[in-house]
Amino acid sequence: MLALATSCGTDTGDEPAPASVLPESQHLTLGNPSGALTDVNQPMNYLLMKPQYALSYHRDRGTPNWVSWHLEAADLGSASRQDNFAPDNTLPTGWYQVQATSYPGSGFDRGHNCPSTDRTATVADNSATFLMTNMIPQAPNNNQRTWANLENYTRTLVSATQEVYVIMGSYGKGGTGSNGAATTIDQGRVTVPARIWKVLVVLPVGDNDASRFTSATRVIAVDTPNENTVSSTLGHYRTTVDAIEAATGLDLLSAVPTSVQASVEAKVDTGPTQ
């Protein structure tokens, strides 16, 4: 289980800062899974708000706990893939910023949480997906086959009449990339996760999205091992939201009415995934 501590360690010289007021964001319409705040005293659950997505960052792992974003037709345009991987200079002063050069040679891809191709409306939107706070060390076959297939399928769900909410994260320690098994990279500053998960919520286009959930709303939950031998077919990695919550300690879809949560979070989706 991922522990999200709320106190700052003694290895930072930052002066304590008050917790920020949680900004409104379409990317957190379905809830803030870990109660993250933009507060230097929560280094393992630090909220970063971008126009393109929201995330909870874990300073000591050097990766996000989760990234959440809304996907609609207007997000899909003609901007090309920028490939401009970069450290995130919005992290608090004194925190290590994972570099674009931190992953190459490790045997793990710089694996996007919010995918580049989900943000092609503008060059700025696409560039935002290449911030290293949006990355995890991901086994190449997991990234380029398994998750690429699900990402491609997700975009087929988006239309003038349909929108999707996506929450993705990782947990545990230790994966197997093209160079074999590893628990960390970048001289121990970035943790290699053991598992990678994603939850997709498919809704008709409309307003007040969290309140429009019903027991028939399609929710796809997937949890895969971070291994290079992972299957490219996601069907047998499908699980329940409840199971992901039990593994991570997160509260997913917390803004959805509780009676509906109980129903949709216990189901394993049986529809197509690619």
PDB file of C-alpha atoms in Angstrom, residues 4-256:
ATOM      1  CA  LEU A   4       0.992   9.255   1.832  1.00  0.00           C
ATOM      2  CA  ALA A   5       2.650  11.069   4.708  1.00  0.00           C
ATOM      3  CA  THR A   6       1.543  14.586   5.551  1.00  0.00           C
ATOM      4  CA  SER A   7       4.612  15.878   7.362  1.00  0.00           C
ATOM      5  CA  CYS A   8       7.832  17.090   5.817  1.00  0.00           C
ATOM      6  CA  GLY A   9      11.114  15.327   6.461  1.00  0.00           C
ATOM      7  CA  THR A  10      14.105  17.055   7.971  1.00  0.00           C
ATOM      8  CA  ASP A  11      16.102  16.922   4.754  1.00  0.00           C
ATOM      9  CA  THR A  12      14.574  20.084   3.303  1.00  0.00           C
ATOM     10  CA  GLY A  13      15.436  23.623   4.212  1.00  0.00           C
ATOM     11  CA  ASP A  14      12.115  25.024   3.057  1.00  0.00           C
ATOM     12  CA  GLU A  15      10.225  27.130   5.530  1.00  0.00           C
ATOM     13  CA  PRO A  16       6.778  25.682   6.271  1.00  0.00           C
ATOM     14  CA  ALA A  17       4.138  27.134   4.014  1.00  0.00           C
ATOM     15  CA  PRO A  18       0.399  27.202   4.631  1.00  0.00           C
ATOM     16  CA  ALA A  19      -1.694  24.747   2.711  1.00  0.00           C
ATOM     17  CA  SER A  20      -3.224  26.283  -0.360  1.00  0.00           C
ATOM     18  CA  VAL A  21      -6.916  26.441  -1.005  1.00  0.00           C
ATOM     19  CA  LEU A  22      -7.747  23.650  -3.403  1.00  0.00           C
ATOM     20  CA  PRO A  23      -8.274  25.267  -6.808  1.00  0.00           C
ATOM     21  CA  GLU A  24     -11.256  24.274  -8.847  1.00  0.00           C
ATOM     22  CA  SER A  25     -10.355  22.078 -11.793  1.00  0.00           C
ATOM     23  CA  GLN A  26     -12.272  19.981 -14.269  1.00  0.00           C
ATOM     24  CA  HIS A  27      -9.535  17.386 -13.799  1.00  0.00           C
ATOM     25  CA  LEU A  28     -10.661  16.837 -10.192  1.00  0.00           C
ATOM     26  CA  THR A  29     -14.389  16.778 -10.922  1.00  0.00           C
ATOM     27  CA  LEU A  30     -14.641  13.178  -9.721  1.00  0.00           C
ATOM     28  CA  GLY A  31     -12.593  13.868  -6.575  1.00  0.00           C
ATOM     29  CA  ASN A  32      -9.087  14.299  -5.179  1.00  0.00           C
ATOM     30  CA  PRO A  33      -8.063  10.660  -4.549  1.00  0.00           C
ATOM     31  CA  SER A  34      -5.546  11.354  -1.777  1.00  0.00           C
ATOM     32  CA  GLY A  35      -6.699  14.730  -0.468  1.00  0.00           C
ATOM     33  CA  ALA A  36      -3.510  16.229  -1.904  1.00  0.00           C
ATOM     34  CA  LEU A  37      -2.677  19.865  -1.164  1.00  0.00           C
ATOM     35  CA  THR A  38      -0.121  22.267  -2.598  1.00  0.00           C
ATOM     36  CA  ASP A  39       1.645  22.314   0.742  1.00  0.00           C
ATOM     37  CA  VAL A  40       5.409  21.891   1.240  1.00  0.00           C
ATOM     38  CA  ASN A  41       4.587  19.999   4.440  1.00  0.00           C
ATOM     39  CA  GLN A  42       3.043  17.216   2.342  1.00  0.00           C
ATOM     40  CA  PRO A  43       6.070  16.127   0.291  1.00  0.00           C
ATOM     41  CA  MET A  44       4.657  12.663  -0.354  1.00  0.00           C
ATOM     42  CA  ASN A  45       1.233  13.959  -1.421  1.00  0.00           C
ATOM     43  CA  TYR A  46       1.900  17.328  -3.053  1.00  0.00           C
ATOM     44  CA  LEU A  47      -0.787  18.684  -5.370  1.00  0.00           C
ATOM     45  CA  LEU A  48       0.326  20.065  -8.722  1.00  0.00           C
ATOM     46  CA  MET A  49      -2.355  21.727 -10.821  1.00  0.00           C
ATOM     47  CA  LYS A  50      -1.777  22.135 -14.541  1.00  0.00           C
ATOM     48  CA  PRO A  51      -4.265  23.380 -17.139  1.00  0.00           C
ATOM     49  CA  GLN A  52      -3.844  19.958 -18.758  1.00  0.00           C
ATOM     50  CA  TYR A  53      -4.091  17.656 -15.685  1.00  0.00           C
ATOM     51  CA  ALA A  54      -3.849  17.455 -11.901  1.00  0.00           C
ATOM     52  CA  LEU A  55      -1.511  15.218  -9.932  1.00  0.00           C
ATOM     53  CA  SER A  56      -0.316  14.171  -6.517  1.00  0.00           C
ATOM     54  CA  TYR A  57       3.499  14.148  -6.458  1.00  0.00           C
ATOM     55  CA  HIS A  58       5.672  12.030  -4.167  1.00  0.00           C
ATOM     56  CA  ARG A  59       8.958  13.873  -3.652  1.00  0.00           C
ATOM     57  CA  ASP A  60      10.807  10.875  -2.224  1.00  0.00           C
ATOM     58  CA  ARG A  61       9.770   8.547  -5.061  1.00  0.00           C
ATOM     59  CA  GLY A  62      10.319  11.180  -7.757  1.00  0.00           C
ATOM     60  CA  THR A  63       7.048  10.174  -9.425  1.00  0.00           C
ATOM     61  CA  PRO A  64       3.344  10.977  -9.160  1.00  0.00           C
ATOM     62  CA  ASN A  65       1.069   8.928  -6.929  1.00  0.00           C
ATOM     63  CA  TRP A  66      -1.741   9.608  -9.380  1.00  0.00           C
ATOM     64  CA  VAL A  67      -2.544  11.867 -12.323  1.00  0.00           C
ATOM     65  CA  SER A  68      -6.122  12.837 -13.172  1.00  0.00           C
ATOM     66  CA  TRP A  69      -7.442  14.436 -16.354  1.00  0.00           C
ATOM     67  CA  HIS A  70     -10.588  15.105 -18.335  1.00  0.00           C
ATOM     68  CA  LEU A  71     -10.604  14.203 -22.020  1.00  0.00           C
ATOM     69  CA  GLU A  72     -13.013  15.654 -24.561  1.00  0.00           C
ATOM     70  CA  ALA A  73     -13.062  16.231 -28.308  1.00  0.00           C
ATOM     71  CA  ALA A  74     -11.620  19.750 -27.964  1.00  0.00           C
ATOM     72  CA  ASP A  75      -8.426  18.283 -26.456  1.00  0.00           C
ATOM     73  CA  LEU A  76      -7.642  16.349 -29.633  1.00  0.00           C
ATOM     74  CA  GLY A  77      -6.150  18.555 -32.339  1.00  0.00           C
ATOM     75  CA  SER A  78      -3.253  18.762 -34.749  1.00  0.00           C
ATOM     76  CA  ALA A  79      -0.347  19.766 -32.512  1.00  0.00           C
ATOM     77  CA  SER A  80       2.603  17.450 -33.057  1.00  0.00           C
ATOM     78  CA  ARG A  81       4.422  15.452 -30.381  1.00  0.00           C
ATOM     79  CA  GLN A  82       6.961  17.831 -28.841  1.00  0.00           C
ATOM     80  CA  ASP A  83       9.289  15.296 -27.145  1.00  0.00           C
ATOM     81  CA  ASN A  84      10.629  18.118 -24.967  1.00  0.00           C
ATOM     82  CA  PHE A  85      11.061  16.194 -21.711  1.00  0.00           C
ATOM     83  CA  ALA A  86      11.885  18.670 -18.957  1.00  0.00           C
ATOM     84  CA  PRO A  87      12.159  19.016 -15.169  1.00  0.00           C
ATOM     85  CA  ASP A  88       9.188  20.617 -13.450  1.00  0.00           C
ATOM     86  CA  ASN A  89      10.339  23.939 -12.011  1.00  0.00           C
ATOM     87  CA  THR A  90       7.041  24.463 -10.192  1.00  0.00           C
ATOM     88  CA  LEU A  91       8.155  22.059  -7.451  1.00  0.00           C
ATOM     89  CA  PRO A  92       9.090  23.712  -4.153  1.00  0.00           C
ATOM     90  CA  THR A  93      12.559  25.207  -3.822  1.00  0.00           C
ATOM     91  CA  GLY A  94      15.083  22.641  -2.626  1.00  0.00           C
ATOM     92  CA  TRP A  95      13.234  19.590  -3.933  1.00  0.00           C
ATOM     93  CA  TYR A  96      15.099  17.427  -6.407  1.00  0.00           C
ATOM     94  CA  GLN A  97      13.782  17.879  -9.946  1.00  0.00           C
ATOM     95  CA  VAL A  98      13.897  14.695 -12.002  1.00  0.00           C
ATOM     96  CA  GLN A  99      15.742  15.453 -15.232  1.00  0.00           C
ATOM     97  CA  ALA A 100      15.084  14.519 -18.849  1.00  0.00           C
ATOM     98  CA  THR A 101      18.341  12.554 -18.631  1.00  0.00           C
ATOM     99  CA  SER A 102      17.334  10.622 -15.488  1.00  0.00           C
ATOM    100  CA  TYR A 103      15.781   7.647 -17.344  1.00  0.00           C
ATOM    101  CA  PRO A 104      17.792   6.938 -20.537  1.00  0.00           C
ATOM    102  CA  GLY A 105      20.056   3.890 -20.133  1.00  0.00           C
ATOM    103  CA  SER A 106      18.015   2.565 -17.207  1.00  0.00           C
ATOM    104  CA  GLY A 107      16.033   0.022 -19.222  1.00  0.00           C
ATOM    105  CA  PHE A 108      12.797   1.883 -18.447  1.00  0.00           C
ATOM    106  CA  ASP A 109      10.832   4.291 -20.597  1.00  0.00           C
ATOM    107  CA  ARG A 110       9.877   7.773 -19.526  1.00  0.00           C
ATOM    108  CA  GLY A 111       6.290   6.600 -19.235  1.00  0.00           C
ATOM    109  CA  HIS A 112       3.625   9.290 -19.472  1.00  0.00           C
ATOM    110  CA  ASN A 113       0.694   9.230 -17.112  1.00  0.00           C
ATOM    111  CA  CYS A 114      -1.345  11.813 -19.048  1.00  0.00           C
ATOM    112  CA  PRO A 115      -0.417  10.808 -22.619  1.00  0.00           C
ATOM    113  CA  SER A 116       1.037  13.178 -25.171  1.00  0.00           C
ATOM    114  CA  THR A 117      -1.663  12.255 -27.674  1.00  0.00           C
ATOM    115  CA  ASP A 118      -4.434  13.204 -25.214  1.00  0.00           C
ATOM    116  CA  ARG A 119      -3.189  16.795 -25.390  1.00  0.00           C
ATOM    117  CA  THR A 120      -2.838  17.871 -29.024  1.00  0.00           C
ATOM    118  CA  ALA A 121      -5.065  20.960 -29.110  1.00  0.00           C
ATOM    119  CA  THR A 122      -2.034  23.255 -28.785  1.00  0.00           C
ATOM    120  CA  VAL A 123       1.757  22.982 -28.643  1.00  0.00           C
ATOM    121  CA  ALA A 124       1.666  24.234 -25.037  1.00  0.00           C
ATOM    122  CA  ASP A 125      -0.784  21.499 -24.050  1.00  0.00           C
ATOM    123  CA  ASN A 126       1.393  18.821 -25.621  1.00  0.00           C
ATOM    124  CA  SER A 127       4.567  20.197 -24.032  1.00  0.00           C
ATOM    125  CA  ALA A 128       2.952  20.035 -20.579  1.00  0.00           C
ATOM    126  CA  THR A 129       2.711  16.250 -20.840  1.00  0.00           C
ATOM    127  CA  PHE A 130       6.520  16.027 -21.121  1.00  0.00           C
ATOM    128  CA  LEU A 131       7.172  17.437 -17.651  1.00  0.00           C
ATOM    129  CA  MET A 132       9.017  14.813 -15.622  1.00  0.00           C
ATOM    130  CA  THR A 133       6.447  15.047 -12.811  1.00  0.00           C
ATOM    131  CA  ASN A 134       4.077  13.321 -15.277  1.00  0.00           C
ATOM    132  CA  MET A 135       6.473  10.371 -15.765  1.00  0.00           C
ATOM    133  CA  ILE A 136       7.118   6.995 -14.208  1.00  0.00           C
ATOM    134  CA  PRO A 137       9.857   4.431 -15.011  1.00  0.00           C
ATOM    135  CA  GLN A 138       7.809   2.074 -17.166  1.00  0.00           C
ATOM    136  CA  ALA A 139       8.875  -1.224 -18.698  1.00  0.00           C
ATOM    137  CA  PRO A 140       9.143  -0.589 -22.461  1.00  0.00           C
ATOM    138  CA  ASN A 141       6.674  -3.302 -23.511  1.00  0.00           C
ATOM    139  CA  ASN A 142       4.235  -2.163 -20.846  1.00  0.00           C
ATOM    140  CA  ASN A 143       4.454   1.414 -22.104  1.00  0.00           C
ATOM    141  CA  GLN A 144       4.658   0.887 -25.858  1.00  0.00           C
ATOM    142  CA  ARG A 145       2.216  -1.980 -26.211  1.00  0.00           C
ATOM    143  CA  THR A 146      -0.101  -2.576 -23.253  1.00  0.00           C
ATOM    144  CA  TRP A 147      -0.743   1.012 -22.230  1.00  0.00           C
ATOM    145  CA  ALA A 148      -0.477   2.377 -25.770  1.00  0.00           C
ATOM    146  CA  ASN A 149      -3.329   0.068 -26.772  1.00  0.00           C
ATOM    147  CA  LEU A 150      -5.522   1.309 -23.918  1.00  0.00           C
ATOM    148  CA  GLU A 151      -4.639   4.938 -24.615  1.00  0.00           C
ATOM    149  CA  ASN A 152      -5.557   4.544 -28.274  1.00  0.00           C
ATOM    150  CA  TYR A 153      -8.835   2.896 -27.323  1.00  0.00           C
ATOM    151  CA  THR A 154      -9.607   5.679 -24.841  1.00  0.00           C
ATOM    152  CA  ARG A 155      -9.401   8.290 -27.567  1.00  0.00           C
ATOM    153  CA  THR A 156     -11.865   6.320 -29.699  1.00  0.00           C
ATOM    154  CA  LEU A 157     -14.401   6.805 -26.894  1.00  0.00           C
ATOM    155  CA  VAL A 158     -14.188  10.591 -27.183  1.00  0.00           C
ATOM    156  CA  SER A 159     -16.604  12.272 -29.575  1.00  0.00           C
ATOM    157  CA  ALA A 160     -18.992  15.200 -29.889  1.00  0.00           C
ATOM    158  CA  THR A 161     -21.382  13.268 -27.648  1.00  0.00           C
ATOM    159  CA  GLN A 162     -19.031  11.464 -25.243  1.00  0.00           C
ATOM    160  CA  GLU A 163     -16.276  12.435 -22.785  1.00  0.00           C
ATOM    161  CA  VAL A 164     -13.889  10.481 -20.580  1.00  0.00           C
ATOM    162  CA  TYR A 165     -12.296  11.026 -17.179  1.00  0.00           C
ATOM    163  CA  VAL A 166      -9.006   9.226 -16.573  1.00  0.00           C
ATOM    164  CA  ILE A 167      -7.078   8.614 -13.356  1.00  0.00           C
ATOM    165  CA  MET A 168      -3.745   6.805 -13.580  1.00  0.00           C
ATOM    166  CA  GLY A 169      -1.178   5.912 -10.966  1.00  0.00           C
ATOM    167  CA  SER A 170       1.376   3.416  -9.746  1.00  0.00           C
ATOM    168  CA  TYR A 171       2.401   1.757  -6.499  1.00  0.00           C
ATOM    169  CA  GLY A 172       4.841  -0.676  -4.965  1.00  0.00           C
ATOM    170  CA  LYS A 173       8.557  -0.874  -5.609  1.00  0.00           C
ATOM    171  CA  GLY A 174      10.480  -2.842  -8.200  1.00  0.00           C
ATOM    172  CA  GLY A 175       9.847  -3.548 -11.884  1.00  0.00           C
ATOM    173  CA  THR A 176      11.558  -5.353 -14.733  1.00  0.00           C
ATOM    174  CA  GLY A 177      12.674  -3.338 -17.752  1.00  0.00           C
ATOM    175  CA  SER A 178      14.793  -4.160 -20.771  1.00  0.00           C
ATOM    176  CA  ASN A 179      17.924  -4.317 -18.592  1.00  0.00           C
ATOM    177  CA  GLY A 180      16.359  -6.566 -15.962  1.00  0.00           C
ATOM    178  CA  ALA A 181      14.917  -5.907 -12.534  1.00  0.00           C
ATOM    179  CA  ALA A 182      15.420  -2.650 -10.635  1.00  0.00           C
ATOM    180  CA  THR A 183      13.888  -0.899  -7.647  1.00  0.00           C
ATOM    181  CA  THR A 184      15.237   2.594  -8.383  1.00  0.00           C
ATOM    182  CA  ILE A 185      16.951   4.591 -11.132  1.00  0.00           C
ATOM    183  CA  ASP A 186      18.732   7.958 -11.250  1.00  0.00           C
ATOM    184  CA  GLN A 187      21.137   7.038  -8.436  1.00  0.00           C
ATOM    185  CA  GLY A 188      18.258   6.022  -6.181  1.00  0.00           C
ATOM    186  CA  ARG A 189      16.300   9.252  -6.636  1.00  0.00           C
ATOM    187  CA  VAL A 190      13.444   7.764  -8.699  1.00  0.00           C
ATOM    188  CA  THR A 191      11.507   4.699  -7.554  1.00  0.00           C
ATOM    189  CA  VAL A 192      10.531   2.062 -10.105  1.00  0.00           C
ATOM    190  CA  PRO A 193       6.921   1.080  -9.372  1.00  0.00           C
ATOM    191  CA  ALA A 194       5.830  -2.556  -9.200  1.00  0.00           C
ATOM    192  CA  ARG A 195       2.289  -1.963 -10.482  1.00  0.00           C
ATOM    193  CA  ILE A 196       0.626   0.537 -12.819  1.00  0.00           C
ATOM    194  CA  TRP A 197      -3.120   1.173 -12.798  1.00  0.00           C
ATOM    195  CA  LYS A 198      -5.722   3.243 -14.591  1.00  0.00           C
ATOM    196  CA  VAL A 199      -9.418   4.009 -14.177  1.00  0.00           C
ATOM    197  CA  LEU A 200     -11.522   5.284 -17.091  1.00  0.00           C
ATOM    198  CA  VAL A 201     -14.994   6.773 -16.669  1.00  0.00           C
ATOM    199  CA  VAL A 202     -17.093   7.179 -19.814  1.00  0.00           C
ATOM    200  CA  LEU A 203     -19.935   9.729 -19.774  1.00  0.00           C
ATOM    201  CA  PRO A 204     -22.182  11.399 -22.323  1.00  0.00           C
ATOM    202  CA  VAL A 205     -21.250  15.048 -22.808  1.00  0.00           C
ATOM    203  CA  GLY A 206     -23.038  17.249 -20.274  1.00  0.00           C
ATOM    204  CA  ASP A 207     -22.701  19.263 -17.077  1.00  0.00           C
ATOM    205  CA  ASN A 208     -22.442  18.346 -13.375  1.00  0.00           C
ATOM    206  CA  ASP A 209     -20.578  15.212 -14.351  1.00  0.00           C
ATOM    207  CA  ALA A 210     -20.079  13.659 -10.908  1.00  0.00           C
ATOM    208  CA  SER A 211     -23.796  13.857 -10.178  1.00  0.00           C
ATOM    209  CA  ARG A 212     -24.689  12.272 -13.541  1.00  0.00           C
ATOM    210  CA  PHE A 213     -23.154   8.933 -12.591  1.00  0.00           C
ATOM    211  CA  THR A 214     -25.510   5.976 -12.542  1.00  0.00           C
ATOM    212  CA  SER A 215     -24.991   2.299 -11.815  1.00  0.00           C
ATOM    213  CA  ALA A 216     -24.837   1.825 -15.600  1.00  0.00           C
ATOM    214  CA  THR A 217     -21.936   4.275 -16.111  1.00  0.00           C
ATOM    215  CA  ARG A 218     -19.032   2.463 -17.750  1.00  0.00           C
ATOM    216  CA  VAL A 219     -15.962   2.359 -15.503  1.00  0.00           C
ATOM    217  CA  ILE A 220     -12.873   0.510 -16.737  1.00  0.00           C
ATOM    218  CA  ALA A 221     -10.266  -0.344 -14.077  1.00  0.00           C
ATOM    219  CA  VAL A 222      -6.932  -1.926 -15.048  1.00  0.00           C
ATOM    220  CA  ASP A 223      -3.920  -2.917 -12.925  1.00  0.00           C
ATOM    221  CA  THR A 224      -0.791  -4.330 -14.598  1.00  0.00           C
ATOM    222  CA  PRO A 225       2.644  -5.472 -13.401  1.00  0.00           C
ATOM    223  CA  ASN A 226       5.467  -3.143 -14.450  1.00  0.00           C
ATOM    224  CA  GLU A 227       7.270  -5.903 -16.308  1.00  0.00           C
ATOM    225  CA  ASN A 228       8.583  -6.247 -19.829  1.00  0.00           C
ATOM    226  CA  THR A 229       6.822  -9.621 -20.152  1.00  0.00           C
ATOM    227  CA  VAL A 230       3.397  -8.043 -19.655  1.00  0.00           C
ATOM    228  CA  SER A 231       0.746  -9.095 -22.170  1.00  0.00           C
ATOM    229  CA  SER A 232      -0.317  -6.588 -24.805  1.00  0.00           C
ATOM    230  CA  THR A 233      -3.919  -7.657 -24.201  1.00  0.00           C
ATOM    231  CA  LEU A 234      -5.469  -5.855 -21.252  1.00  0.00           C
ATOM    232  CA  GLY A 235      -8.496  -8.069 -20.762  1.00  0.00           C
ATOM    233  CA  HIS A 236      -7.091 -10.229 -17.983  1.00  0.00           C
ATOM    234  CA  TYR A 237      -5.610  -7.221 -16.139  1.00  0.00           C
ATOM    235  CA  ARG A 238      -9.038  -5.734 -15.581  1.00  0.00           C
ATOM    236  CA  THR A 239     -10.046  -5.349 -11.981  1.00  0.00           C
ATOM    237  CA  THR A 240     -12.335  -3.270  -9.775  1.00  0.00           C
ATOM    238  CA  VAL A 241     -11.940   0.249  -8.467  1.00  0.00           C
ATOM    239  CA  ASP A 242     -12.373  -1.258  -5.001  1.00  0.00           C
ATOM    240  CA  ALA A 243      -9.308  -3.483  -5.548  1.00  0.00           C
ATOM    241  CA  ILE A 244      -7.157  -0.540  -6.672  1.00  0.00           C
ATOM    242  CA  GLU A 245      -8.280   1.454  -3.639  1.00  0.00           C
ATOM    243  CA  ALA A 246      -7.390  -1.443  -1.348  1.00  0.00           C
ATOM    244  CA  ALA A 247      -3.913  -1.697  -2.901  1.00  0.00           C
ATOM    245  CA  THR A 248      -3.141   2.039  -2.854  1.00  0.00           C
ATOM    246  CA  GLY A 249      -5.093   3.532   0.045  1.00  0.00           C
ATOM    247  CA  LEU A 250      -6.683   6.047  -2.336  1.00  0.00           C
ATOM    248  CA  ASP A 251     -10.334   7.083  -2.467  1.00  0.00           C
ATOM    249  CA  LEU A 252     -11.201   7.151  -6.153  1.00  0.00           C
ATOM    250  CA  LEU A 253     -14.415   8.719  -7.516  1.00  0.00           C
ATOM    251  CA  SER A 254     -14.991  10.314  -4.110  1.00  0.00           C
ATOM    252  CA  ALA A 255     -17.184  13.098  -5.556  1.00  0.00           C
ATOM    253  CA  VAL A 256     -19.639  10.586  -6.993  1.00  0.00           C
TER     254      VAL A 256
END
